[in-house]
Amino acid sequence: MPTFDLHFHPNIHRMPKRNKTLRLQKICWHLAQSEVDYLASTEHSYKNPLEAYQRLADAVSSLKTEIIPGVESVSAEGVDIIYLYSSEDHLKQALSQYQTHKWSIRDVSRICKDTDAISIVPHPFHIGKTSAGNVLSRRAYRRLLEMSDYIEIHNGSALTLDKRLSSSRTRCFFKDTQLKLDKTLT
């Protein structure tokens, strides 16, 4: 059965060349160990997602992992949406058509149609400020889900969240955060 990770940030934006190389080598090592078949490069739109995709695809070219071009973009409402593309050319075209904070969640279907994209609502109830389930009204959130192709039900950043939030300084946030993470699964 093929394995996918459809929400991955290479995080190489504005790094010196040597640091980018080291980071990409580390990513390659982890991909070789995990044997993930498909990995979507979904760098944030304000962090040069095209460069992130190109460098990541080049770095893993000797592995079996195929890199899917994508972007995580923020709407005018402050909500993250992931768009995945079938080719680098489709990603380039899409990036030239819409910019961070310049489109509305009401435009998700149109953007997908115009750019031949698949849309994903990432981390809908995560503690972040760009999670659709936290930012939008129930009605707007329901409408977004109807327009979107997929919903991310598990985000890797949540893997150690309980440990990070159980420290004495952040314990007061833990109960609310756990409820949000549980909402994502229901």
Tab-separated table of C-alpha atoms in Angstrom:
chain	number	residue	atom	x	y	z
A	1	MET	CA	0.000	0.000	0.000
A	2	PRO	CA	1.445	3.422	-0.944
A	3	THR	CA	2.197	5.855	1.857
A	4	PHE	CA	1.656	9.616	1.689
A	5	ASP	CA	2.579	12.685	3.697
A	6	LEU	CA	0.529	15.502	2.173
A	7	HIS	CA	1.654	18.340	4.427
A	8	PHE	CA	5.397	18.873	4.663
A	9	HIS	CA	7.408	22.064	5.035
A	10	PRO	CA	11.052	21.842	3.925
A	11	ASN	CA	11.697	25.080	5.894
A	12	ILE	CA	14.685	26.205	3.842
A	13	HIS	CA	13.526	29.750	3.121
A	14	ARG	CA	16.244	32.367	3.684
A	15	MET	CA	18.744	29.782	4.901
A	16	PRO	CA	22.368	30.088	3.846
A	17	LYS	CA	23.250	27.620	1.098
A	18	ARG	CA	25.244	25.326	3.410
A	19	ASN	CA	22.374	25.139	5.923
A	20	LYS	CA	19.910	24.344	3.110
A	21	THR	CA	22.167	21.527	1.949
A	22	LEU	CA	22.480	20.084	5.446
A	23	ARG	CA	18.736	20.318	6.076
A	24	LEU	CA	17.916	18.615	2.772
A	25	GLN	CA	20.417	15.853	3.539
A	26	LYS	CA	18.729	15.294	6.892
A	27	ILE	CA	15.299	15.175	5.202
A	28	CYS	CA	16.645	12.630	2.687
A	29	TRP	CA	17.998	10.455	5.480
A	30	HIS	CA	14.617	10.464	7.248
A	31	LEU	CA	12.760	9.724	4.012
A	32	ALA	CA	15.069	6.801	3.267
A	33	GLN	CA	14.392	5.425	6.762
A	34	SER	CA	10.630	5.915	6.613
A	35	GLU	CA	10.203	4.752	3.011
A	36	VAL	CA	7.363	7.231	2.372
A	37	ASP	CA	6.216	6.845	-1.242
A	38	TYR	CA	4.808	10.351	-1.792
A	39	LEU	CA	5.663	13.569	0.017
A	40	ALA	CA	3.893	16.850	-0.736
A	41	SER	CA	6.139	19.893	-0.495
A	42	THR	CA	3.653	22.397	0.926
A	43	GLU	CA	5.817	25.306	1.959
A	44	HIS	CA	3.919	28.458	2.922
A	45	SER	CA	3.236	30.774	-0.009
A	46	TYR	CA	5.274	33.585	1.552
A	47	LYS	CA	8.354	31.312	1.898
A	48	ASN	CA	9.058	30.618	-1.798
A	49	PRO	CA	7.264	27.278	-2.213
A	50	LEU	CA	8.579	26.811	-5.755
A	51	GLU	CA	12.208	26.869	-4.600
A	52	ALA	CA	11.342	24.551	-1.700
A	53	TYR	CA	9.715	22.068	-4.081
A	54	GLN	CA	12.552	22.224	-6.628
A	55	ARG	CA	15.317	21.764	-4.074
A	56	LEU	CA	13.475	18.991	-2.252
A	57	ALA	CA	12.672	17.128	-5.479
A	58	ASP	CA	16.299	17.415	-6.565
A	59	ALA	CA	17.609	16.294	-3.166
A	60	VAL	CA	15.489	13.125	-3.082
A	61	SER	CA	15.893	12.186	-6.743
A	62	SER	CA	17.854	9.044	-5.840
A	63	LEU	CA	15.144	7.843	-3.423
A	64	LYS	CA	11.887	6.079	-4.217
A	65	THR	CA	9.947	8.974	-2.659
A	66	GLU	CA	8.145	11.119	-5.198
A	67	ILE	CA	7.712	14.798	-4.323
A	68	ILE	CA	4.301	16.335	-5.029
A	69	PRO	CA	4.330	20.080	-5.782
A	70	GLY	CA	2.144	22.116	-3.468
A	71	VAL	CA	1.693	25.228	-1.393
A	72	GLU	CA	0.051	26.174	1.887
A	73	SER	CA	-1.522	29.567	1.391
A	74	VAL	CA	-3.303	31.910	3.781
A	75	SER	CA	-6.656	33.394	2.775
A	76	ALA	CA	-7.859	36.939	3.439
A	77	GLU	CA	-9.722	35.489	6.437
A	78	GLY	CA	-6.437	34.184	7.838
A	79	VAL	CA	-7.123	30.497	7.116
A	80	ASP	CA	-4.547	28.036	5.757
A	81	ILE	CA	-5.450	25.921	2.722
A	82	ILE	CA	-3.124	23.447	1.023
A	83	TYR	CA	-3.190	23.187	-2.759
A	84	LEU	CA	-1.525	20.200	-4.468
A	85	TYR	CA	-0.560	20.080	-8.147
A	86	SER	CA	0.270	17.427	-10.695
A	87	SER	CA	3.386	19.188	-11.958
A	88	GLU	CA	5.878	21.943	-11.286
A	89	ASP	CA	4.383	23.939	-14.166
A	90	HIS	CA	0.932	23.842	-12.555
A	91	LEU	CA	2.455	25.046	-9.276
A	92	LYS	CA	4.241	27.919	-11.074
A	93	GLN	CA	1.027	28.938	-12.817
A	94	ALA	CA	-0.939	28.869	-9.566
A	95	LEU	CA	1.639	30.904	-7.650
A	96	SER	CA	1.435	33.618	-10.293
A	97	GLN	CA	-2.377	33.747	-10.002
A	98	TYR	CA	-2.942	34.167	-6.281
A	99	GLN	CA	-1.007	35.585	-3.385
A	100	THR	CA	-1.133	35.254	0.381
A	101	HIS	CA	-4.096	37.142	1.909
A	102	LYS	CA	-5.348	38.155	-1.576
A	103	TRP	CA	-8.018	35.439	-1.976
A	104	SER	CA	-11.030	34.382	0.064
A	105	ILE	CA	-12.063	30.962	1.311
A	106	ARG	CA	-15.107	31.466	-0.926
A	107	ASP	CA	-12.615	31.168	-3.824
A	108	VAL	CA	-11.268	27.680	-2.977
A	109	SER	CA	-13.373	25.879	-5.616
A	110	ARG	CA	-12.539	28.482	-8.266
A	111	ILE	CA	-8.815	28.374	-7.459
A	112	CYS	CA	-8.829	24.579	-7.699
A	113	LYS	CA	-10.649	24.690	-11.021
A	114	ASP	CA	-8.487	27.495	-12.460
A	115	THR	CA	-5.183	25.944	-11.375
A	116	ASP	CA	-6.066	22.229	-11.599
A	117	ALA	CA	-5.426	21.753	-7.870
A	118	ILE	CA	-6.540	19.441	-5.113
A	119	SER	CA	-7.393	21.283	-1.895
A	120	ILE	CA	-6.831	20.207	1.682
A	121	VAL	CA	-8.007	21.936	4.852
A	122	PRO	CA	-5.009	21.456	7.162
A	123	HIS	CA	-5.114	21.213	10.963
A	124	PRO	CA	-8.724	22.409	11.235
A	125	PHE	CA	-8.782	22.722	15.053
A	126	HIS	CA	-5.086	23.012	15.804
A	127	ILE	CA	-3.916	25.603	18.317
A	128	GLY	CA	-2.525	27.785	15.523
A	129	LYS	CA	-4.121	31.051	14.485
A	130	THR	CA	-4.740	29.876	10.887
A	131	SER	CA	-6.886	26.818	11.633
A	132	ALA	CA	-10.214	27.038	9.803
A	133	GLY	CA	-12.270	25.477	12.586
A	134	ASN	CA	-11.021	28.100	15.028
A	135	VAL	CA	-11.192	31.151	12.754
A	136	LEU	CA	-14.406	30.738	10.758
A	137	SER	CA	-18.016	30.686	11.837
A	138	ARG	CA	-19.672	27.258	11.829
A	139	ARG	CA	-21.508	28.113	8.616
A	140	ALA	CA	-18.391	29.352	6.810
A	141	TYR	CA	-16.394	26.352	8.065
A	142	ARG	CA	-19.074	23.932	6.815
A	143	ARG	CA	-19.101	25.711	3.433
A	144	LEU	CA	-15.291	25.442	3.218
A	145	LEU	CA	-15.420	21.713	3.967
A	146	GLU	CA	-17.993	21.229	1.200
A	147	MET	CA	-15.685	22.999	-1.293
A	148	SER	CA	-12.517	21.180	-0.272
A	149	ASP	CA	-11.295	17.814	-1.494
A	150	TYR	CA	-9.745	16.594	1.769
A	151	ILE	CA	-9.424	17.446	5.453
A	152	GLU	CA	-6.244	16.768	7.388
A	153	ILE	CA	-7.173	14.811	10.492
A	154	HIS	CA	-3.693	14.426	11.895
A	155	ASN	CA	-0.881	16.945	11.814
A	156	GLY	CA	2.645	15.871	12.728
A	157	SER	CA	3.131	18.935	14.907
A	158	ALA	CA	0.548	17.456	17.276
A	159	LEU	CA	2.626	14.326	17.936
A	160	THR	CA	4.440	15.792	20.922
A	161	LEU	CA	2.009	18.555	21.732
A	162	ASP	CA	0.771	16.901	24.905
A	163	LYS	CA	4.315	16.741	26.289
A	164	ARG	CA	5.060	20.333	25.329
A	165	LEU	CA	1.816	21.618	26.859
A	166	SER	CA	2.047	19.633	30.057
A	167	SER	CA	4.916	21.703	31.442
A	168	SER	CA	4.091	23.901	34.397
A	169	ARG	CA	4.096	27.120	32.305
A	170	THR	CA	1.642	25.846	29.699
A	171	ARG	CA	-0.501	23.423	31.695
A	172	CYS	CA	-3.443	25.871	31.669
A	173	PHE	CA	-3.673	25.561	27.856
A	174	PHE	CA	-3.576	21.775	27.761
A	175	LYS	CA	-7.258	20.977	28.380
A	176	ASP	CA	-8.502	23.419	25.709
A	177	THR	CA	-5.882	22.227	23.238
A	178	GLN	CA	-6.743	18.581	23.822
A	179	LEU	CA	-10.410	19.371	23.126
A	180	LYS	CA	-9.441	21.034	19.828
A	181	LEU	CA	-7.331	18.064	18.782
A	182	ASP	CA	-10.188	15.702	19.679
A	183	LYS	CA	-12.593	17.822	17.572
A	184	THR	CA	-10.364	17.279	14.554
A	185	LEU	CA	-10.900	13.529	14.806
A	186	THR	CA	-14.701	13.775	15.110
